[in-house]
mmCIF file of C-alpha atoms and ligand atoms in Angstrom:
data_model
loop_
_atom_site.group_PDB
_atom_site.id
_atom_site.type_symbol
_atom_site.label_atom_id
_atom_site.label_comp_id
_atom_site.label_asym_id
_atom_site.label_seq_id
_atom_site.Cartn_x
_atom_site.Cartn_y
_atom_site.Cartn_z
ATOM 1 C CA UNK A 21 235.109 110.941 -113.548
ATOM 2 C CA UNK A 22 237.709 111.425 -110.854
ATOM 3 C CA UNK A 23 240.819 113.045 -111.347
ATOM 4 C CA UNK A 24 243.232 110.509 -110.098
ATOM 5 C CA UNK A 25 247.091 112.404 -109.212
ATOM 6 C CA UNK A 26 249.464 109.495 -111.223
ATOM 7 C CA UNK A 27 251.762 108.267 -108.515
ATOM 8 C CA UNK A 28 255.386 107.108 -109.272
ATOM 9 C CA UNK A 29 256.543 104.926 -106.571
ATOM 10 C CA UNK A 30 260.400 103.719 -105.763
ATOM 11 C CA UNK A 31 260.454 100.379 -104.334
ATOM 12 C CA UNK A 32 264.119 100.617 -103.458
ATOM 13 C CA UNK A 33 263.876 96.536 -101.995
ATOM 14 C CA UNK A 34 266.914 95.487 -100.251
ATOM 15 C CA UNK A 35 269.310 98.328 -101.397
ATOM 16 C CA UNK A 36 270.699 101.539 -100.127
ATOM 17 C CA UNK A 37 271.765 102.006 -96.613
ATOM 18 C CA UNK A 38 270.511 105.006 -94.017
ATOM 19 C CA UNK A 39 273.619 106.956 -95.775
ATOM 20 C CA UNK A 40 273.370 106.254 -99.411
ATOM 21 C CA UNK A 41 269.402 106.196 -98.681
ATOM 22 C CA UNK A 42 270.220 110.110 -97.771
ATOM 23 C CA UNK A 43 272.282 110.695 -100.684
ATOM 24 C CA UNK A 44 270.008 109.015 -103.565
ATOM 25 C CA UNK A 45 266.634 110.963 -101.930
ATOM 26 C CA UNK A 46 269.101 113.991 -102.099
ATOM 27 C CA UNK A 47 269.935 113.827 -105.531
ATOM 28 C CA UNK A 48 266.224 113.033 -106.460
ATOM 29 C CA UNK A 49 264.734 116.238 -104.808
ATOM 30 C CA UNK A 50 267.386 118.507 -106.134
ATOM 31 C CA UNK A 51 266.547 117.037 -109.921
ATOM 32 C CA UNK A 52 263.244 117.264 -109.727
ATOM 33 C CA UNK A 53 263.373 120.801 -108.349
ATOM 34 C CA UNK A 54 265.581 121.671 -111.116
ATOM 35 C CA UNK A 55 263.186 120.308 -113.344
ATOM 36 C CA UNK A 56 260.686 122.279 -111.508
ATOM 37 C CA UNK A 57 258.456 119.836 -110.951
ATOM 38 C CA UNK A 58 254.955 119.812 -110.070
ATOM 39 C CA UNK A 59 254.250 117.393 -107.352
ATOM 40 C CA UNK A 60 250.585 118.117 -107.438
ATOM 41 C CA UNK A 61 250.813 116.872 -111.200
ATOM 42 C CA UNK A 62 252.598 113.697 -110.528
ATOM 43 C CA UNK A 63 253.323 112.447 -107.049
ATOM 44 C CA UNK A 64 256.568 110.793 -106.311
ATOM 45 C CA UNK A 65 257.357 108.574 -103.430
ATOM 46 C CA UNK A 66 260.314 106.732 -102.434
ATOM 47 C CA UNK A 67 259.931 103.143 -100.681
ATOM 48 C CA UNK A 68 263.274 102.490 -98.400
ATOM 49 C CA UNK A 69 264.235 99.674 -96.321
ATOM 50 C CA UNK A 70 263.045 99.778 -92.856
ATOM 51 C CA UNK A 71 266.472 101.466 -91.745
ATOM 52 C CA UNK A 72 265.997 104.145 -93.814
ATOM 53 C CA UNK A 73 263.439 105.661 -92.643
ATOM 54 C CA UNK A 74 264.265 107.499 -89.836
ATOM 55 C CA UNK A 75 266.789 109.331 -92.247
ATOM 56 C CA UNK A 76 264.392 109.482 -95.071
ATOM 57 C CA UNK A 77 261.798 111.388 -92.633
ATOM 58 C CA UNK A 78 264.837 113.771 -91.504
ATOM 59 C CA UNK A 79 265.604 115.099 -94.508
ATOM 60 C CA UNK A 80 262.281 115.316 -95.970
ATOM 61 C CA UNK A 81 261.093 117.192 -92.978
ATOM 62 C CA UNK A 82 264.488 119.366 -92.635
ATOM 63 C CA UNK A 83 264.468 120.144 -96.324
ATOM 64 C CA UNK A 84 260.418 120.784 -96.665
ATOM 65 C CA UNK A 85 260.331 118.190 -99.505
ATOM 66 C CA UNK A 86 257.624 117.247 -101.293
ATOM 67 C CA UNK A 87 258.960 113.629 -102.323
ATOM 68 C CA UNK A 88 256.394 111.317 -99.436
ATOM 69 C CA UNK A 89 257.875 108.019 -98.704
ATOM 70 C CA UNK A 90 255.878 104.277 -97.411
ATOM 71 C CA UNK A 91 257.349 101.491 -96.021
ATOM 72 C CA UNK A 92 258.067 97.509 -97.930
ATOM 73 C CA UNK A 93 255.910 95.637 -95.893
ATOM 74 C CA UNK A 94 254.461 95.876 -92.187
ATOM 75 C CA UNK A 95 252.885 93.993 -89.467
ATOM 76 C CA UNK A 96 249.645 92.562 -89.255
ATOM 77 C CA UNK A 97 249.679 93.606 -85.565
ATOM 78 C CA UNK A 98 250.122 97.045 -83.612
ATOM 79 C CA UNK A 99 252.356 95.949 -81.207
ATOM 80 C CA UNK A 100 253.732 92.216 -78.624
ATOM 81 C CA UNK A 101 255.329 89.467 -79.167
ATOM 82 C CA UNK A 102 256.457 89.581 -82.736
ATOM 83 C CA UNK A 103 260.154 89.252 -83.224
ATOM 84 C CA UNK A 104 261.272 91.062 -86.524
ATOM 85 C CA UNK A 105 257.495 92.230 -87.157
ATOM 86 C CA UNK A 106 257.500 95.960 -87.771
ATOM 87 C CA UNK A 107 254.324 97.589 -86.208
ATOM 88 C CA UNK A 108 252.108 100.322 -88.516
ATOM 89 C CA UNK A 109 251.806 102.334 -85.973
ATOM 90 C CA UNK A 110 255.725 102.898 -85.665
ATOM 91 C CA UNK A 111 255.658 103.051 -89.597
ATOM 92 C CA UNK A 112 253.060 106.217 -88.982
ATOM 93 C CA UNK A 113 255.823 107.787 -86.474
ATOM 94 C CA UNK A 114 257.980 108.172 -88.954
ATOM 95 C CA UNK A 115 255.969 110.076 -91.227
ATOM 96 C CA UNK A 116 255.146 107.044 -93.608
ATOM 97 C CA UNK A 117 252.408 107.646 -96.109
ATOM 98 C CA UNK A 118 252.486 104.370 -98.261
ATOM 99 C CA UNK A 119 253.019 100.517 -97.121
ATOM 100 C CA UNK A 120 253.280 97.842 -99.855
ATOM 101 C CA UNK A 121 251.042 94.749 -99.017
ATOM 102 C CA UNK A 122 251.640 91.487 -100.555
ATOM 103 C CA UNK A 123 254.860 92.191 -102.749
ATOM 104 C CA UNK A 124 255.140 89.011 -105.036
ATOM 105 C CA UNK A 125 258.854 88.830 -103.317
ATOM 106 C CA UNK A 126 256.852 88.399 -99.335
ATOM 107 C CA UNK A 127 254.350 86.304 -101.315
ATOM 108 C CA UNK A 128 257.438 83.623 -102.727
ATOM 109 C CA UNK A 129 259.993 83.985 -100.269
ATOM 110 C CA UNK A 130 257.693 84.427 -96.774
ATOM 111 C CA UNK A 131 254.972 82.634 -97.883
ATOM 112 C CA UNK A 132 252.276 85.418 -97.052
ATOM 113 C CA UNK A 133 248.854 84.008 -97.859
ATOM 114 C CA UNK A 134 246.025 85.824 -98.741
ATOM 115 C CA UNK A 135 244.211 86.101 -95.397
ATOM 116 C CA UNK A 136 247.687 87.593 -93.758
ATOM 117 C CA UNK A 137 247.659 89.987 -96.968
ATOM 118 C CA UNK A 138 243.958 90.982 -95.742
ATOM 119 C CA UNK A 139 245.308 91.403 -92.224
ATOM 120 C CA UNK A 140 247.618 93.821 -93.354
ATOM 121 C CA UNK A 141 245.635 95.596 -95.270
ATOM 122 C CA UNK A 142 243.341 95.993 -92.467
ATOM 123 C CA UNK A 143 246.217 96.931 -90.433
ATOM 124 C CA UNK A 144 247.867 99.655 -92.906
ATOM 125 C CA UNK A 145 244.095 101.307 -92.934
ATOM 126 C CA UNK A 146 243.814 101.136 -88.744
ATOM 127 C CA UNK A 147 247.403 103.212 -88.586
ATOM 128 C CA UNK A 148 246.626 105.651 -91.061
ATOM 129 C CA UNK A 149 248.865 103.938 -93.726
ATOM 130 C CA UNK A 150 247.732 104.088 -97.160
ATOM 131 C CA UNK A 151 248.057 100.239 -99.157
ATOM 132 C CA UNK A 152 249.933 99.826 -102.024
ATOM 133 C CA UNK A 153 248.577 96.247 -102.309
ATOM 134 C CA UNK A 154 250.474 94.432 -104.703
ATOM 135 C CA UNK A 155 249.235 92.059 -107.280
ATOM 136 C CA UNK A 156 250.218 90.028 -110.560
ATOM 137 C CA UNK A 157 250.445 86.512 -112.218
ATOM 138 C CA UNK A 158 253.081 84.093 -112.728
ATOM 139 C CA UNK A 159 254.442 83.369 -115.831
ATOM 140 C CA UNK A 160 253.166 79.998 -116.103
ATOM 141 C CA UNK A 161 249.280 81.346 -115.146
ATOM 142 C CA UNK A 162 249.558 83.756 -118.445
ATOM 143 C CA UNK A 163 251.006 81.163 -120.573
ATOM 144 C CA UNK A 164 247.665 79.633 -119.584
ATOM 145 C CA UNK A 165 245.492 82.310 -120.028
ATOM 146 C CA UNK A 166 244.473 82.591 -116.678
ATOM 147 C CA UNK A 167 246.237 86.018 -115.455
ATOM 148 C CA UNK A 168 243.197 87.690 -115.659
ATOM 149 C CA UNK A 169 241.225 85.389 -113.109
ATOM 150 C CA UNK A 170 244.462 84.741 -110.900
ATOM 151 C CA UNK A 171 245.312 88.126 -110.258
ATOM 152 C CA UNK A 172 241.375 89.368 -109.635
ATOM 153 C CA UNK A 173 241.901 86.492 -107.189
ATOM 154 C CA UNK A 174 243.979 87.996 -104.946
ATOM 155 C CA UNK A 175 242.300 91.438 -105.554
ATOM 156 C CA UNK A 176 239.074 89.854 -104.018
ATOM 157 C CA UNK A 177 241.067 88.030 -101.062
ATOM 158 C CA UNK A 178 243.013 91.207 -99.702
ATOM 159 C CA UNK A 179 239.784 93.291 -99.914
ATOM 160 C CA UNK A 180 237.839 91.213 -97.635
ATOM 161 C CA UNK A 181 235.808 93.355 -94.541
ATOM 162 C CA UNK A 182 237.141 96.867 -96.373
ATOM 163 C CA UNK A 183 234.493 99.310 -97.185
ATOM 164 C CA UNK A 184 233.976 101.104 -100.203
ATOM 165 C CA UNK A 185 235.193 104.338 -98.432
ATOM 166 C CA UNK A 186 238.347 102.835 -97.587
ATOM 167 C CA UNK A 187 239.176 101.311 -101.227
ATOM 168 C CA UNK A 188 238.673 104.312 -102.709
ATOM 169 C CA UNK A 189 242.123 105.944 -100.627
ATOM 170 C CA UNK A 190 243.439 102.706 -102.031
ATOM 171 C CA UNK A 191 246.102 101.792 -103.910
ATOM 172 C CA UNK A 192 246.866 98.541 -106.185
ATOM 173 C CA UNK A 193 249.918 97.647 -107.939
ATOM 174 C CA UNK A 194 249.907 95.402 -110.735
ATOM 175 C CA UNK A 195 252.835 93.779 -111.337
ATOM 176 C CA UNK A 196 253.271 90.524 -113.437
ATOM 177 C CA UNK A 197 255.820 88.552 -111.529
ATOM 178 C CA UNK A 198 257.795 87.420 -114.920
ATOM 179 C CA UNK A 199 258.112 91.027 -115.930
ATOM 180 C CA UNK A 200 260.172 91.820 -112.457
ATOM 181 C CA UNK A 201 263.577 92.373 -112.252
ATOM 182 C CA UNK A 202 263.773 90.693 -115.559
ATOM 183 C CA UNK A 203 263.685 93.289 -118.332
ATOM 184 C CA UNK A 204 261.023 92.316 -119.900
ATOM 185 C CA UNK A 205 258.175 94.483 -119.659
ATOM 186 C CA UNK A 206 254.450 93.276 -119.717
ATOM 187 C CA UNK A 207 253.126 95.559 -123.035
ATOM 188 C CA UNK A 208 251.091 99.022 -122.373
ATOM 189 C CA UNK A 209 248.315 96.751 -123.936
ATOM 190 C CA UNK A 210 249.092 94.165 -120.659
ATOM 191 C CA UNK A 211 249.003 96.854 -118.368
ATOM 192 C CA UNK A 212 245.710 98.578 -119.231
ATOM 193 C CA UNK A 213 243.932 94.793 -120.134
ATOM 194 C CA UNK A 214 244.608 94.274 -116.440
ATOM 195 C CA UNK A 215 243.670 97.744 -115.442
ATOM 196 C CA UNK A 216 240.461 97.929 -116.584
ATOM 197 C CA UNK A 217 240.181 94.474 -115.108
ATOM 198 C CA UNK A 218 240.655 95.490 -111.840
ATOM 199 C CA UNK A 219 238.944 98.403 -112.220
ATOM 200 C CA UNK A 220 235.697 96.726 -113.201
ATOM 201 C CA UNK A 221 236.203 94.183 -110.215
ATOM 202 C CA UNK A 222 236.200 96.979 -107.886
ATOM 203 C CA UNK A 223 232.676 98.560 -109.537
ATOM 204 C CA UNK A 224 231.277 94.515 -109.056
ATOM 205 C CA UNK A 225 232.308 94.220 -105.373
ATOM 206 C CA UNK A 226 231.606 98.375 -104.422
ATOM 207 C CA UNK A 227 230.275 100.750 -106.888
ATOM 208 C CA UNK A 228 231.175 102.962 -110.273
ATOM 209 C CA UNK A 229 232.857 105.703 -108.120
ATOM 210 C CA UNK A 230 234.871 103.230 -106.098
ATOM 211 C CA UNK A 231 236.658 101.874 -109.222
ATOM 212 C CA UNK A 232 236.902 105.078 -110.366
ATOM 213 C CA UNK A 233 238.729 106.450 -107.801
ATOM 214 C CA UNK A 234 241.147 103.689 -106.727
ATOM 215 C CA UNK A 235 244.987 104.319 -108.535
ATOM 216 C CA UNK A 236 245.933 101.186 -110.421
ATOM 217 C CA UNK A 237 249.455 101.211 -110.970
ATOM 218 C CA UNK A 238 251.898 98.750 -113.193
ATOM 219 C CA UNK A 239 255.336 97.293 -111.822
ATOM 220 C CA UNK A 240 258.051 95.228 -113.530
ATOM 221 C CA UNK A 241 261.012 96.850 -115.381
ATOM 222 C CA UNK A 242 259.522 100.017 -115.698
ATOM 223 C CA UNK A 243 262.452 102.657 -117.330
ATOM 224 C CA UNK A 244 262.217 106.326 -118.623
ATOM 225 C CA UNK A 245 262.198 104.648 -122.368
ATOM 226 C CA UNK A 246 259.074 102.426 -121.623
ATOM 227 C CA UNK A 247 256.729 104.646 -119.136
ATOM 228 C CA UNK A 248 255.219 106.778 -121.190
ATOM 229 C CA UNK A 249 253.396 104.979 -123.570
ATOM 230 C CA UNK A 250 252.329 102.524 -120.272
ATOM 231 C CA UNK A 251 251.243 105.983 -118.735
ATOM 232 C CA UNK A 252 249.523 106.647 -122.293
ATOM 233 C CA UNK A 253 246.636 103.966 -121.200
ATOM 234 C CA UNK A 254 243.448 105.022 -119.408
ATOM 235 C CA UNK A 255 242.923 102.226 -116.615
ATOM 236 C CA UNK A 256 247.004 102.901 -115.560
ATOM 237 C CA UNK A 257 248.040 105.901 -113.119
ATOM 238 C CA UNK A 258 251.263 105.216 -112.538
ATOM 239 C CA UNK A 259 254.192 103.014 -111.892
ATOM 240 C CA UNK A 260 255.738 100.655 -109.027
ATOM 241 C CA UNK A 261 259.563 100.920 -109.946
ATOM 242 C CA UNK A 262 262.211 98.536 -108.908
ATOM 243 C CA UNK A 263 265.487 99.068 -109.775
ATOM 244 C CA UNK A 264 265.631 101.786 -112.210
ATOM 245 C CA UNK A 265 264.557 104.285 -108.969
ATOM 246 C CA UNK A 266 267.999 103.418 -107.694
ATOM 247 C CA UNK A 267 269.105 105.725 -109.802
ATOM 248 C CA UNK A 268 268.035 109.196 -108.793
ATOM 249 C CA UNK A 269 267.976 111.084 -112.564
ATOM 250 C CA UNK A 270 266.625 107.987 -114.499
ATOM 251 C CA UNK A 271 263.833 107.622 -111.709
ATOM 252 C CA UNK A 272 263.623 111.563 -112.094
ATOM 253 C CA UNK A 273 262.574 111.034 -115.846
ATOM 254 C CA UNK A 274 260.213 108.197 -115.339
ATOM 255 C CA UNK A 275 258.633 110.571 -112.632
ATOM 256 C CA UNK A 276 258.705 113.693 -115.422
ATOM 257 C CA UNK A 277 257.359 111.425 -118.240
ATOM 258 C CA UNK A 278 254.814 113.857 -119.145
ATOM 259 C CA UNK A 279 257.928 116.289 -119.830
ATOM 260 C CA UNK A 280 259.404 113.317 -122.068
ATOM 261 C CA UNK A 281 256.979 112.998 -123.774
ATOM 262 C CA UNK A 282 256.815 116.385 -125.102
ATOM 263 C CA UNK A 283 260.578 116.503 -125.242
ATOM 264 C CA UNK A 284 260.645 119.097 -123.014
HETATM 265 O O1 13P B 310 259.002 94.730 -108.021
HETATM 266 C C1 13P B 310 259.000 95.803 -108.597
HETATM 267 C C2 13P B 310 258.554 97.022 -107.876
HETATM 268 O O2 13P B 310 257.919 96.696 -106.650
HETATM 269 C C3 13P B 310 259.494 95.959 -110.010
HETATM 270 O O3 13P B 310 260.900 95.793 -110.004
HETATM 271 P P1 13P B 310 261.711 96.160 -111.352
HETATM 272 O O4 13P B 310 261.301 97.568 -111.749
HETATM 273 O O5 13P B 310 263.161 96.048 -110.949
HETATM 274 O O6 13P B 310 261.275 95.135 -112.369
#
C-alpha cells in the first residue's frame, strides 16, 4: 500500500499580479508556519499565472519555503515558432514543480483536444514537470449517467505512450466541471466513486502498484467547511482549489484540515 503525501494545490487562474502574487504567498507561508505545519504531512503548492512566477520562485528561494509552486498550462513544444506558447523547459527554470494539463477552462475556451492534452503530458514529463492532468464531466454527461465513462475517457486519451514508471510520479485532478466556480460541490461520495474509478483504470491499463501510487485529487468549490470529510475518503488525496486559495488563511485551513478536524 503506498503512502501517498495528500497534496493541496492553489490554482490561482487569472488572478493576482507579480505584487499581490508576493503578498498572498507571503501571508500563506507565515500562517502555515505559525500553524507549524508539517509539509512532509500535507504538501501545499501554489499555481500562479505565468507572470508570477519569477516572483513566486524569488521568494520561495530567498525565504527557504517549503510551499512548491507549478505552472496553469504549458507548451506542447520546447521551444520555435509558437507565439504566446510557454515552453516546459522555461517553466523548469523557474523552479516549477507542477503543470496543470487539460484544465476544463483550456478544454472550453481553447479548444485543447485530447491528443494536444497527450502532447503535453508528454512534454511536462520530458522537462522534468510533474502533470496535474485535469479531468471531469459536464453536467449534462452526469445527468446522463455517463460521468463515469466520460471522464475515464479522457484519463485513457492523455495517458497514451506514458509508461507505468512515469504515471506513477503522476498526478490527476478530478474535477466535475458543474461543481467549478459554482458552489456547489460534487459529494465526498462523488469524489471517491470517481476515485476509485480512476484508480482501477490505472491498475487495467498498468498494474496494482501503478494505481496505487498515482495522487487522485478532487477540484470544484473546495472550502475549509467541505474538505475534510472529501479528504475523509480513501481513493481522494487531496484537493485542486480555485478560488478559496485566493485567500491565504482560508486556503491555510483547507491545507491544515487534518488540524480541523481535530479542532486543533
Ligand atoms: O477549477 C478549479 C481548480 O482548478 C476549482 O475552482 P473552484 O475551487 O473555484 O471551484
Amino acid at each position: 500500500m503506498a503512502q501517498r503525501t495528500p497534496l493541496m494545490a492553489g490554482n490561482w487562474k487569472m488572478n493576482l499580479d507579480h505584487h499581490q502574487a508576493t503578498h498572498t504567498l507571503q501571508k500563506l507561508a507565515w500562517t502555515l508556519k505559525d500553524a507549524k505545519h508539517d509539509y512532509a504531512a500535507v504538501e501545499v503548492a501554489v499555481i500562479p499565472p505565468f507572470t508570477d512566477l519569477r516572483s513566486v520562485q524569488t521568494l520561495v528561494d530567498a525565504d527557504k519555503l517549503e510551499i512548491v509552486y507549478g505552472a496553469q498550462d504549458l507548451s506542447a513544444h520546447e521551444s520555435g515558432a509558437y507565439t504566446g506558447e510557454i515552453s516546459p523547459l522555461f517553466l523548469a527554470k523557474l523552479g516549477v514543480t507542477y503543470a496543470l494539463v487539460g484544465h476544463s477552462e483550456r478544454r472550453e475556451y481553447h479548444a485543447e483536444s485530447d491528443e494536444l492534452i497527450n502532447a503535453k503530458v508528454h512534454s511536462a514529463f520530458k522537462a522534468g514537470l510533474v502533470p496535474i492532468l485535469c479531468i471531469g464531466e459536464l453536467l449534462e454527461t452526469r445527468k446522463a449517467g455517463e460521468h463515469v465513462a466520460h471522464t475515464l475517457a479522457q484519463l485513457d486519451a492523455a495517458l497514451q505512450g506514458l509508461t507505468a514508471e512515469q504515471v506513477r510520479t503522476l498526478v490527476v485532478a478530478y474535477e466535475p466541471v458543474w461543481a467549478i466556480g459554482t458552489g456547489e460541490t460534487a459529494t465526498p461520495e462523488d469524489a471517491q466513486e470517481m476515485s476509485a474509478a480512476i484508480r482501477g483504470r490505472l491498475a487495467e491499463l498498468y498494474d496494482a502498484e501503478t494505481a496505487d501510487a498515482v495522487r487522485v485529487l478532487y477540484g470544484g468549490s473546495v472550502k475549509s467547511s467541505n474538505v475534510a470529510s472529501i479528504m475523509a475518503k480513501p481513493d481522494v488525496d487531496g484537493a485542486l482549489v480555485g478560488g478559496a486559495s485566493l485567500d491565504p488563511e482560508e486556503f491555510a485551513k483547507i491545507a491544515r484540515f487534518q488540524a480541523h478536524e481535530v479542532g486543533l
